């Protein structure tokens, strides 16, 4: 992230400077997603998910997600263009960027919004992501802009070496946010991975009962989950935990042999499908580093 505006500027100018950055639009998008998710959750809890405001909140949340992750892809495009010394990077090079994984998620959510009925579970992964994005931006940009770190005189006991002014400790609120992000980030990303896997079964159930448009959605979402499995250690961990739990249940003596055989068949087919769809086998090169998200 870009550093906050200089502390020497008045507060109004600092806020204006911050609001003119692309990152601020990214922040507003995530904040909008959080508010819309909260609004839709209240409607869902009170059995009003089909109301006009609930539908508006549901759709606006995904529009905000598309805007925020679109900004991420656009910034990756500009960074690649600057680093390569060309005005526009190649399409294949851009597709190889990890941030394009965001674009895949946007396509999926757009399909959910356009072609399927409301699936409340689909909002939860985005909401968890937005909580941490908003928290990180607030700590790194918003708080330092509103309350810049004060500089102590060089003659004070807290002066830094070389006679330069030393900054006072950061805001207690920023420290609290930093501890929250550090403590709960991995657990939250594992939760997101579990939600995404559970959502696949939710979509599969809709396809099994022939809900309108569900087979198209299942195909698109299966591609997305496969890509996530290739790139995310959290998704791999969530799948491994799920397999271990089912193995423990199947190993019970009371489990019928037919169920054990069926589970072994499912695992074998899953491994075969994973190997057959491993694009790294056909790329002829080393696989890019996995993005733990």
PDB file of C-alpha atoms in Angstrom:
ATOM      1  CA  UNK A   1       0.000   0.000   0.000  1.00  0.00           C
ATOM      2  CA  UNK A   2       1.040   3.581  -0.636  1.00  0.00           C
ATOM      3  CA  UNK A   3       2.138   5.555   2.465  1.00  0.00           C
ATOM      4  CA  UNK A   4      -0.352   7.963   4.078  1.00  0.00           C
ATOM      5  CA  UNK A   5      -0.184  11.676   3.214  1.00  0.00           C
ATOM      6  CA  UNK A   6       2.496  13.809   4.929  1.00  0.00           C
ATOM      7  CA  UNK A   7       1.651  14.853   8.476  1.00  0.00           C
ATOM      8  CA  UNK A   8       2.499  18.465   7.649  1.00  0.00           C
ATOM      9  CA  UNK A   9      -0.652  18.820   5.534  1.00  0.00           C
ATOM     10  CA  UNK A  10      -3.928  19.971   7.160  1.00  0.00           C
ATOM     11  CA  UNK A  11      -6.423  17.235   7.992  1.00  0.00           C
ATOM     12  CA  UNK A  12      -8.798  18.220   5.188  1.00  0.00           C
ATOM     13  CA  UNK A  13      -6.039  18.087   2.597  1.00  0.00           C
ATOM     14  CA  UNK A  14      -4.769  14.798   3.955  1.00  0.00           C
ATOM     15  CA  UNK A  15      -8.230  13.265   3.659  1.00  0.00           C
ATOM     16  CA  UNK A  16      -8.663  14.676   0.165  1.00  0.00           C
ATOM     17  CA  UNK A  17      -5.286  13.326  -0.851  1.00  0.00           C
ATOM     18  CA  UNK A  18      -6.222   9.917   0.511  1.00  0.00           C
ATOM     19  CA  UNK A  19      -9.639   9.898  -1.169  1.00  0.00           C
ATOM     20  CA  UNK A  20      -8.080  10.553  -4.577  1.00  0.00           C
ATOM     21  CA  UNK A  21      -6.073   7.334  -4.565  1.00  0.00           C
ATOM     22  CA  UNK A  22      -7.138   4.109  -6.213  1.00  0.00           C
ATOM     23  CA  UNK A  23      -6.608   2.299  -2.932  1.00  0.00           C
ATOM     24  CA  UNK A  24      -9.278   4.416  -1.284  1.00  0.00           C
ATOM     25  CA  UNK A  25     -11.781   3.252  -3.899  1.00  0.00           C
ATOM     26  CA  UNK A  26     -10.695  -0.298  -3.103  1.00  0.00           C
ATOM     27  CA  UNK A  27     -11.298   0.406   0.589  1.00  0.00           C
ATOM     28  CA  UNK A  28     -14.729   1.941  -0.049  1.00  0.00           C
ATOM     29  CA  UNK A  29     -15.674  -1.105  -2.103  1.00  0.00           C
ATOM     30  CA  UNK A  30     -14.827  -3.471   0.735  1.00  0.00           C
ATOM     31  CA  UNK A  31     -16.612  -1.240   3.233  1.00  0.00           C
ATOM     32  CA  UNK A  32     -19.698  -1.224   1.008  1.00  0.00           C
ATOM     33  CA  UNK A  33     -19.560  -4.997   0.783  1.00  0.00           C
ATOM     34  CA  UNK A  34     -19.490  -5.268   4.577  1.00  0.00           C
ATOM     35  CA  UNK A  35     -22.480  -2.959   5.038  1.00  0.00           C
ATOM     36  CA  UNK A  36     -24.486  -4.742   2.335  1.00  0.00           C
ATOM     37  CA  UNK A  37     -23.630  -8.158   3.775  1.00  0.00           C
ATOM     38  CA  UNK A  38     -24.752  -6.993   7.211  1.00  0.00           C
ATOM     39  CA  UNK A  39     -27.968  -5.562   5.776  1.00  0.00           C
ATOM     40  CA  UNK A  40     -28.732  -8.754   3.876  1.00  0.00           C
ATOM     41  CA  UNK A  41     -27.890 -10.905   6.917  1.00  0.00           C
ATOM     42  CA  UNK A  42     -30.456  -9.027   9.006  1.00  0.00           C
ATOM     43  CA  UNK A  43     -33.075  -9.546   6.302  1.00  0.00           C
ATOM     44  CA  UNK A  44     -32.201 -13.239   6.113  1.00  0.00           C
ATOM     45  CA  UNK A  45     -32.395 -13.692   9.881  1.00  0.00           C
ATOM     46  CA  UNK A  46     -35.847 -12.092   9.977  1.00  0.00           C
ATOM     47  CA  UNK A  47     -37.072 -14.145   6.995  1.00  0.00           C
ATOM     48  CA  UNK A  48     -37.182 -11.185   4.631  1.00  0.00           C
ATOM     49  CA  UNK A  49     -34.522 -12.293   2.156  1.00  0.00           C
ATOM     50  CA  UNK A  50     -36.918 -11.833  -0.762  1.00  0.00           C
ATOM     51  CA  UNK A  51     -37.674  -8.207   0.066  1.00  0.00           C
ATOM     52  CA  UNK A  52     -36.606  -5.407  -2.247  1.00  0.00           C
ATOM     53  CA  UNK A  53     -33.925  -4.116   0.117  1.00  0.00           C
ATOM     54  CA  UNK A  54     -32.545  -7.602   0.684  1.00  0.00           C
ATOM     55  CA  UNK A  55     -32.212  -8.206  -3.051  1.00  0.00           C
ATOM     56  CA  UNK A  56     -30.605  -4.803  -3.489  1.00  0.00           C
ATOM     57  CA  UNK A  57     -28.108  -5.460  -0.689  1.00  0.00           C
ATOM     58  CA  UNK A  58     -27.287  -8.918  -2.031  1.00  0.00           C
ATOM     59  CA  UNK A  59     -26.579  -7.690  -5.543  1.00  0.00           C
ATOM     60  CA  UNK A  60     -24.764  -4.554  -4.437  1.00  0.00           C
ATOM     61  CA  UNK A  61     -22.426  -6.647  -2.296  1.00  0.00           C
ATOM     62  CA  UNK A  62     -21.278  -8.583  -5.348  1.00  0.00           C
ATOM     63  CA  UNK A  63     -21.022  -5.417  -7.419  1.00  0.00           C
ATOM     64  CA  UNK A  64     -18.738  -4.003  -4.733  1.00  0.00           C
ATOM     65  CA  UNK A  65     -16.716  -7.220  -4.772  1.00  0.00           C
ATOM     66  CA  UNK A  66     -16.350  -6.990  -8.534  1.00  0.00           C
ATOM     67  CA  UNK A  67     -15.162  -3.383  -8.261  1.00  0.00           C
ATOM     68  CA  UNK A  68     -12.630  -4.026  -5.502  1.00  0.00           C
ATOM     69  CA  UNK A  69     -11.065  -7.096  -7.067  1.00  0.00           C
ATOM     70  CA  UNK A  70     -11.205  -5.406 -10.455  1.00  0.00           C
ATOM     71  CA  UNK A  71      -9.015  -2.681  -8.965  1.00  0.00           C
ATOM     72  CA  UNK A  72      -6.567  -5.347  -7.793  1.00  0.00           C
ATOM     73  CA  UNK A  73      -6.350  -6.825 -11.287  1.00  0.00           C
ATOM     74  CA  UNK A  74      -5.982  -3.368 -12.850  1.00  0.00           C
ATOM     75  CA  UNK A  75      -3.150  -2.477 -10.489  1.00  0.00           C
ATOM     76  CA  UNK A  76      -1.443  -5.781 -11.275  1.00  0.00           C
ATOM     77  CA  UNK A  77      -1.812  -4.953 -14.978  1.00  0.00           C
ATOM     78  CA  UNK A  78      -0.197  -1.532 -14.507  1.00  0.00           C
ATOM     79  CA  UNK A  79       2.596  -2.944 -12.346  1.00  0.00           C
ATOM     80  CA  UNK A  80       3.372  -5.607 -14.919  1.00  0.00           C
ATOM     81  CA  UNK A  81       3.390  -2.998 -17.682  1.00  0.00           C
ATOM     82  CA  UNK A  82       5.849  -0.800 -15.784  1.00  0.00           C
ATOM     83  CA  UNK A  83       8.158  -3.667 -14.873  1.00  0.00           C
ATOM     84  CA  UNK A  84       8.215  -5.047 -18.414  1.00  0.00           C
ATOM     85  CA  UNK A  85       8.903  -1.651 -19.949  1.00  0.00           C
ATOM     86  CA  UNK A  86       5.998  -2.015 -22.349  1.00  0.00           C
ATOM     87  CA  UNK A  87       2.748  -0.145 -22.520  1.00  0.00           C
ATOM     88  CA  UNK A  88       0.692  -3.326 -22.233  1.00  0.00           C
ATOM     89  CA  UNK A  89       1.812  -6.756 -21.015  1.00  0.00           C
ATOM     90  CA  UNK A  90       0.952  -9.894 -22.905  1.00  0.00           C
ATOM     91  CA  UNK A  91      -2.331 -11.569 -22.153  1.00  0.00           C
ATOM     92  CA  UNK A  92      -0.653 -14.839 -21.182  1.00  0.00           C
ATOM     93  CA  UNK A  93       1.714 -13.052 -18.828  1.00  0.00           C
ATOM     94  CA  UNK A  94      -1.178 -11.285 -17.164  1.00  0.00           C
ATOM     95  CA  UNK A  95      -3.133 -14.525 -16.814  1.00  0.00           C
ATOM     96  CA  UNK A  96      -0.147 -16.006 -15.034  1.00  0.00           C
ATOM     97  CA  UNK A  97      -0.372 -13.344 -12.324  1.00  0.00           C
ATOM     98  CA  UNK A  98      -1.758 -14.629  -9.012  1.00  0.00           C
ATOM     99  CA  UNK A  99      -4.060 -11.633  -8.729  1.00  0.00           C
ATOM    100  CA  UNK A 100      -6.049 -12.890 -11.716  1.00  0.00           C
ATOM    101  CA  UNK A 101      -7.431 -15.437  -9.269  1.00  0.00           C
ATOM    102  CA  UNK A 102      -9.530 -12.524  -8.025  1.00  0.00           C
ATOM    103  CA  UNK A 103     -10.924 -12.065 -11.518  1.00  0.00           C
ATOM    104  CA  UNK A 104     -12.010 -15.699 -11.605  1.00  0.00           C
ATOM    105  CA  UNK A 105     -13.875 -15.155  -8.381  1.00  0.00           C
ATOM    106  CA  UNK A 106     -15.567 -12.106  -9.844  1.00  0.00           C
ATOM    107  CA  UNK A 107     -16.739 -14.065 -12.868  1.00  0.00           C
ATOM    108  CA  UNK A 108     -18.143 -16.744 -10.615  1.00  0.00           C
ATOM    109  CA  UNK A 109     -19.986 -14.288  -8.407  1.00  0.00           C
ATOM    110  CA  UNK A 110     -21.335 -12.462 -11.423  1.00  0.00           C
ATOM    111  CA  UNK A 111     -22.807 -15.742 -12.639  1.00  0.00           C
ATOM    112  CA  UNK A 112     -24.308 -16.381  -9.215  1.00  0.00           C
ATOM    113  CA  UNK A 113     -25.868 -12.927  -9.283  1.00  0.00           C
ATOM    114  CA  UNK A 114     -27.154 -13.078 -12.826  1.00  0.00           C
ATOM    115  CA  UNK A 115     -28.233 -16.689 -13.322  1.00  0.00           C
ATOM    116  CA  UNK A 116     -29.051 -18.151  -9.934  1.00  0.00           C
ATOM    117  CA  UNK A 117     -31.296 -17.505  -7.023  1.00  0.00           C
ATOM    118  CA  UNK A 118     -29.859 -16.032  -3.865  1.00  0.00           C
ATOM    119  CA  UNK A 119     -27.233 -18.172  -2.152  1.00  0.00           C
ATOM    120  CA  UNK A 120     -26.454 -16.481   1.187  1.00  0.00           C
ATOM    121  CA  UNK A 121     -23.455 -18.719   1.770  1.00  0.00           C
ATOM    122  CA  UNK A 122     -21.735 -17.180  -1.264  1.00  0.00           C
ATOM    123  CA  UNK A 123     -21.476 -13.839   0.545  1.00  0.00           C
ATOM    124  CA  UNK A 124     -19.554 -15.190   3.520  1.00  0.00           C
ATOM    125  CA  UNK A 125     -16.094 -15.704   1.947  1.00  0.00           C
ATOM    126  CA  UNK A 126     -16.170 -12.202   0.483  1.00  0.00           C
ATOM    127  CA  UNK A 127     -17.274 -10.804   3.828  1.00  0.00           C
ATOM    128  CA  UNK A 128     -14.391 -12.430   5.685  1.00  0.00           C
ATOM    129  CA  UNK A 129     -11.915 -11.118   3.116  1.00  0.00           C
ATOM    130  CA  UNK A 130     -13.370  -7.626   3.405  1.00  0.00           C
ATOM    131  CA  UNK A 131     -13.103  -7.610   7.189  1.00  0.00           C
ATOM    132  CA  UNK A 132      -9.344  -8.067   6.969  1.00  0.00           C
ATOM    133  CA  UNK A 133      -8.904  -5.728   4.004  1.00  0.00           C
ATOM    134  CA  UNK A 134     -10.805  -2.950   5.770  1.00  0.00           C
ATOM    135  CA  UNK A 135      -8.913  -3.577   9.001  1.00  0.00           C
ATOM    136  CA  UNK A 136      -5.537  -3.516   7.255  1.00  0.00           C
ATOM    137  CA  UNK A 137      -6.303  -0.340   5.309  1.00  0.00           C
ATOM    138  CA  UNK A 138      -7.660   1.375   8.421  1.00  0.00           C
ATOM    139  CA  UNK A 139      -4.511   0.548  10.361  1.00  0.00           C
ATOM    140  CA  UNK A 140      -2.003   1.390   7.621  1.00  0.00           C
ATOM    141  CA  UNK A 141      -3.671   4.393   5.952  1.00  0.00           C
ATOM    142  CA  UNK A 142      -6.784   5.760   7.597  1.00  0.00           C
ATOM    143  CA  UNK A 143      -5.569   6.059  11.186  1.00  0.00           C
ATOM    144  CA  UNK A 144      -2.169   7.580  10.255  1.00  0.00           C
ATOM    145  CA  UNK A 145      -3.983  10.088   8.039  1.00  0.00           C
ATOM    146  CA  UNK A 146      -6.416  11.182  10.742  1.00  0.00           C
ATOM    147  CA  UNK A 147      -3.896  11.008  13.577  1.00  0.00           C
ATOM    148  CA  UNK A 148      -0.341  11.158  12.172  1.00  0.00           C
ATOM    149  CA  UNK A 149       2.489   9.890  14.369  1.00  0.00           C
ATOM    150  CA  UNK A 150       3.963  12.842  16.246  1.00  0.00           C
ATOM    151  CA  UNK A 151       7.665  13.559  15.953  1.00  0.00           C
ATOM    152  CA  UNK A 152       9.652  14.088  19.130  1.00  0.00           C
ATOM    153  CA  UNK A 153      12.554  16.588  19.185  1.00  0.00           C
ATOM    154  CA  UNK A 154      16.009  15.241  18.509  1.00  0.00           C
ATOM    155  CA  UNK A 155      17.127  16.348  21.960  1.00  0.00           C
ATOM    156  CA  UNK A 156      14.588  14.168  23.736  1.00  0.00           C
ATOM    157  CA  UNK A 157      15.454  10.851  25.275  1.00  0.00           C
ATOM    158  CA  UNK A 158      13.494   9.022  22.605  1.00  0.00           C
ATOM    159  CA  UNK A 159      15.393  10.539  19.692  1.00  0.00           C
ATOM    160  CA  UNK A 160      16.601   8.153  17.053  1.00  0.00           C
ATOM    161  CA  UNK A 161      20.319   7.740  16.272  1.00  0.00           C
ATOM    162  CA  UNK A 162      21.821  10.411  14.042  1.00  0.00           C
ATOM    163  CA  UNK A 163      19.872  13.257  15.592  1.00  0.00           C
ATOM    164  CA  UNK A 164      16.709  12.594  13.567  1.00  0.00           C
ATOM    165  CA  UNK A 165      13.282  12.999  15.167  1.00  0.00           C
ATOM    166  CA  UNK A 166      11.745   9.821  16.475  1.00  0.00           C
ATOM    167  CA  UNK A 167       8.097   8.930  16.050  1.00  0.00           C
ATOM    168  CA  UNK A 168       5.958   8.228  19.057  1.00  0.00           C
ATOM    169  CA  UNK A 169       4.391   4.796  19.316  1.00  0.00           C
ATOM    170  CA  UNK A 170       1.511   4.142  16.937  1.00  0.00           C
ATOM    171  CA  UNK A 171      -2.121   4.543  17.902  1.00  0.00           C
ATOM    172  CA  UNK A 172      -3.466   1.997  20.418  1.00  0.00           C
ATOM    173  CA  UNK A 173      -6.337   1.327  18.010  1.00  0.00           C
ATOM    174  CA  UNK A 174      -3.854   0.579  15.216  1.00  0.00           C
ATOM    175  CA  UNK A 175      -1.964  -1.769  17.530  1.00  0.00           C
ATOM    176  CA  UNK A 176      -5.192  -3.552  18.434  1.00  0.00           C
ATOM    177  CA  UNK A 177      -6.114  -3.961  14.770  1.00  0.00           C
ATOM    178  CA  UNK A 178      -2.626  -5.256  14.005  1.00  0.00           C
ATOM    179  CA  UNK A 179      -2.868  -7.870  16.752  1.00  0.00           C
ATOM    180  CA  UNK A 180      -6.321  -8.903  15.539  1.00  0.00           C
ATOM    181  CA  UNK A 181      -5.133  -9.399  11.963  1.00  0.00           C
ATOM    182  CA  UNK A 182      -2.034 -11.283  13.027  1.00  0.00           C
ATOM    183  CA  UNK A 183      -3.884 -13.543  15.454  1.00  0.00           C
ATOM    184  CA  UNK A 184      -6.919 -14.453  13.390  1.00  0.00           C
ATOM    185  CA  UNK A 185      -5.743 -14.232   9.769  1.00  0.00           C
ATOM    186  CA  UNK A 186      -4.741 -17.871   9.287  1.00  0.00           C
ATOM    187  CA  UNK A 187      -7.819 -19.200  11.082  1.00  0.00           C
ATOM    188  CA  UNK A 188     -10.071 -16.919   9.029  1.00  0.00           C
ATOM    189  CA  UNK A 189      -8.486 -17.982   5.735  1.00  0.00           C
ATOM    190  CA  UNK A 190      -9.025 -21.594   6.726  1.00  0.00           C
ATOM    191  CA  UNK A 191     -12.650 -20.709   7.460  1.00  0.00           C
ATOM    192  CA  UNK A 192     -12.952 -19.129   4.013  1.00  0.00           C
ATOM    193  CA  UNK A 193     -11.514 -22.248   2.401  1.00  0.00           C
ATOM    194  CA  UNK A 194     -13.986 -24.449   4.285  1.00  0.00           C
ATOM    195  CA  UNK A 195     -16.872 -22.176   3.272  1.00  0.00           C
ATOM    196  CA  UNK A 196     -15.858 -22.346  -0.380  1.00  0.00           C
ATOM    197  CA  UNK A 197     -15.749 -26.139  -0.275  1.00  0.00           C
ATOM    198  CA  UNK A 198     -19.077 -26.308   1.522  1.00  0.00           C
ATOM    199  CA  UNK A 199     -20.509 -23.946  -1.066  1.00  0.00           C
ATOM    200  CA  UNK A 200     -19.523 -26.437  -3.776  1.00  0.00           C
ATOM    201  CA  UNK A 201     -21.677 -29.077  -2.094  1.00  0.00           C
ATOM    202  CA  UNK A 202     -24.466 -26.513  -1.810  1.00  0.00           C
ATOM    203  CA  UNK A 203     -24.307 -25.845  -5.549  1.00  0.00           C
ATOM    204  CA  UNK A 204     -24.033 -29.580  -6.259  1.00  0.00           C
ATOM    205  CA  UNK A 205     -27.208 -30.192  -4.268  1.00  0.00           C
ATOM    206  CA  UNK A 206     -29.010 -27.558  -6.326  1.00  0.00           C
ATOM    207  CA  UNK A 207     -27.813 -29.266  -9.491  1.00  0.00           C
ATOM    208  CA  UNK A 208     -28.924 -32.660  -8.187  1.00  0.00           C
ATOM    209  CA  UNK A 209     -32.494 -31.428  -7.813  1.00  0.00           C
ATOM    210  CA  UNK A 210     -32.267 -29.689 -11.220  1.00  0.00           C
ATOM    211  CA  UNK A 211     -32.598 -26.118 -10.059  1.00  0.00           C
ATOM    212  CA  UNK A 212     -32.686 -23.777 -13.026  1.00  0.00           C
ATOM    213  CA  UNK A 213     -29.197 -22.775 -14.162  1.00  0.00           C
ATOM    214  CA  UNK A 214     -27.538 -24.865 -11.452  1.00  0.00           C
ATOM    215  CA  UNK A 215     -25.589 -27.142 -13.805  1.00  0.00           C
ATOM    216  CA  UNK A 216     -23.918 -24.198 -15.499  1.00  0.00           C
ATOM    217  CA  UNK A 217     -23.128 -22.731 -12.119  1.00  0.00           C
ATOM    218  CA  UNK A 218     -21.768 -26.073 -10.908  1.00  0.00           C
ATOM    219  CA  UNK A 219     -19.427 -26.332 -13.902  1.00  0.00           C
ATOM    220  CA  UNK A 220     -18.125 -22.787 -13.419  1.00  0.00           C
ATOM    221  CA  UNK A 221     -17.721 -23.143  -9.682  1.00  0.00           C
ATOM    222  CA  UNK A 222     -15.971 -26.506 -10.016  1.00  0.00           C
ATOM    223  CA  UNK A 223     -13.358 -24.855 -12.226  1.00  0.00           C
ATOM    224  CA  UNK A 224     -12.977 -22.115  -9.640  1.00  0.00           C
ATOM    225  CA  UNK A 225     -12.556 -24.543  -6.733  1.00  0.00           C
ATOM    226  CA  UNK A 226      -9.990 -26.547  -8.719  1.00  0.00           C
ATOM    227  CA  UNK A 227      -7.996 -23.371  -9.352  1.00  0.00           C
ATOM    228  CA  UNK A 228      -8.229 -22.429  -5.687  1.00  0.00           C
ATOM    229  CA  UNK A 229      -6.979 -25.882  -4.705  1.00  0.00           C
ATOM    230  CA  UNK A 230      -3.938 -25.436  -6.930  1.00  0.00           C
ATOM    231  CA  UNK A 231      -3.061 -22.003  -5.568  1.00  0.00           C
ATOM    232  CA  UNK A 232      -4.101 -21.989  -1.922  1.00  0.00           C
ATOM    233  CA  UNK A 233      -2.514 -23.997   0.862  1.00  0.00           C
ATOM    234  CA  UNK A 234      -5.560 -23.159   3.004  1.00  0.00           C
ATOM    235  CA  UNK A 235      -7.913 -24.892   0.565  1.00  0.00           C
ATOM    236  CA  UNK A 236      -5.589 -27.879   0.439  1.00  0.00           C
ATOM    237  CA  UNK A 237      -5.561 -27.983   4.226  1.00  0.00           C
ATOM    238  CA  UNK A 238      -9.355 -27.750   4.431  1.00  0.00           C
ATOM    239  CA  UNK A 239      -9.743 -30.591   1.929  1.00  0.00           C
ATOM    240  CA  UNK A 240      -7.207 -32.679   3.839  1.00  0.00           C
ATOM    241  CA  UNK A 241      -9.025 -32.105   7.120  1.00  0.00           C
ATOM    242  CA  UNK A 242     -12.341 -33.076   5.558  1.00  0.00           C
ATOM    243  CA  UNK A 243     -10.901 -36.257   4.084  1.00  0.00           C
ATOM    244  CA  UNK A 244      -9.324 -37.203   7.424  1.00  0.00           C
ATOM    245  CA  UNK A 245     -12.624 -36.723   9.231  1.00  0.00           C
ATOM    246  CA  UNK A 246     -14.512 -38.910   6.782  1.00  0.00           C
ATOM    247  CA  UNK A 247     -11.738 -41.514   6.964  1.00  0.00           C
ATOM    248  CA  UNK A 248     -12.147 -41.597  10.734  1.00  0.00           C
ATOM    249  CA  UNK A 249     -15.903 -42.056  10.407  1.00  0.00           C
ATOM    250  CA  UNK A 250     -15.588 -44.754   7.771  1.00  0.00           C
ATOM    251  CA  UNK A 251     -12.979 -46.613   9.848  1.00  0.00           C
ATOM    252  CA  UNK A 252     -15.592 -47.183  12.541  1.00  0.00           C
ATOM    253  CA  UNK A 253     -16.486 -50.845  12.916  1.00  0.00           C
ATOM    254  CA  UNK A 254     -20.189 -50.055  12.593  1.00  0.00           C
ATOM    255  CA  UNK A 255     -19.718 -48.616   9.093  1.00  0.00           C
ATOM    256  CA  UNK A 256     -21.154 -50.935   6.407  1.00  0.00           C
ATOM    257  CA  UNK A 257     -18.584 -52.309   3.930  1.00  0.00           C
ATOM    258  CA  UNK A 258     -20.567 -50.791   1.081  1.00  0.00           C
ATOM    259  CA  UNK A 259     -20.074 -47.325   2.541  1.00  0.00           C
ATOM    260  CA  UNK A 260     -16.336 -47.903   2.910  1.00  0.00           C
ATOM    261  CA  UNK A 261     -16.059 -49.092  -0.663  1.00  0.00           C
ATOM    262  CA  UNK A 262     -18.067 -46.103  -1.889  1.00  0.00           C
ATOM    263  CA  UNK A 263     -15.819 -43.705   0.001  1.00  0.00           C
ATOM    264  CA  UNK A 264     -12.679 -45.293  -1.418  1.00  0.00           C
ATOM    265  CA  UNK A 265     -14.183 -44.957  -4.895  1.00  0.00           C
ATOM    266  CA  UNK A 266     -14.915 -41.292  -4.267  1.00  0.00           C
ATOM    267  CA  UNK A 267     -11.344 -40.664  -3.133  1.00  0.00           C
ATOM    268  CA  UNK A 268      -9.900 -42.503  -6.112  1.00  0.00           C
ATOM    269  CA  UNK A 269     -12.052 -40.567  -8.556  1.00  0.00           C
ATOM    270  CA  UNK A 270     -11.147 -37.334  -6.786  1.00  0.00           C
ATOM    271  CA  UNK A 271      -7.423 -38.030  -7.102  1.00  0.00           C
ATOM    272  CA  UNK A 272      -7.820 -38.944 -10.758  1.00  0.00           C
ATOM    273  CA  UNK A 273      -9.786 -35.771 -11.465  1.00  0.00           C
ATOM    274  CA  UNK A 274      -7.212 -33.672  -9.621  1.00  0.00           C
ATOM    275  CA  UNK A 275      -4.345 -35.187 -11.590  1.00  0.00           C
ATOM    276  CA  UNK A 276      -6.170 -34.863 -14.903  1.00  0.00           C
ATOM    277  CA  UNK A 277      -6.914 -31.169 -14.326  1.00  0.00           C
ATOM    278  CA  UNK A 278      -3.452 -30.238 -13.063  1.00  0.00           C
ATOM    279  CA  UNK A 279      -2.435 -27.589 -15.593  1.00  0.00           C
ATOM    280  CA  UNK A 280       1.142 -27.691 -14.336  1.00  0.00           C
ATOM    281  CA  UNK A 281       1.551 -31.068 -16.004  1.00  0.00           C
ATOM    282  CA  UNK A 282       0.799 -29.571 -19.408  1.00  0.00           C
ATOM    283  CA  UNK A 283       2.528 -26.208 -19.018  1.00  0.00           C
ATOM    284  CA  UNK A 284       6.006 -27.663 -19.375  1.00  0.00           C
ATOM    285  CA  UNK A 285       7.394 -25.382 -16.700  1.00  0.00           C
ATOM    286  CA  UNK A 286       7.566 -24.960 -12.989  1.00  0.00           C
ATOM    287  CA  UNK A 287       4.393 -24.158 -11.170  1.00  0.00           C
ATOM    288  CA  UNK A 288       4.057 -20.695  -9.717  1.00  0.00           C
ATOM    289  CA  UNK A 289       4.262 -20.289  -5.997  1.00  0.00           C
ATOM    290  CA  UNK A 290       1.036 -20.891  -4.167  1.00  0.00           C
ATOM    291  CA  UNK A 291      -0.786 -17.943  -2.729  1.00  0.00           C
ATOM    292  CA  UNK A 292      -1.889 -18.729   0.794  1.00  0.00           C
ATOM    293  CA  UNK A 293      -5.289 -17.091   0.674  1.00  0.00           C
TER     294      UNK A 293
END
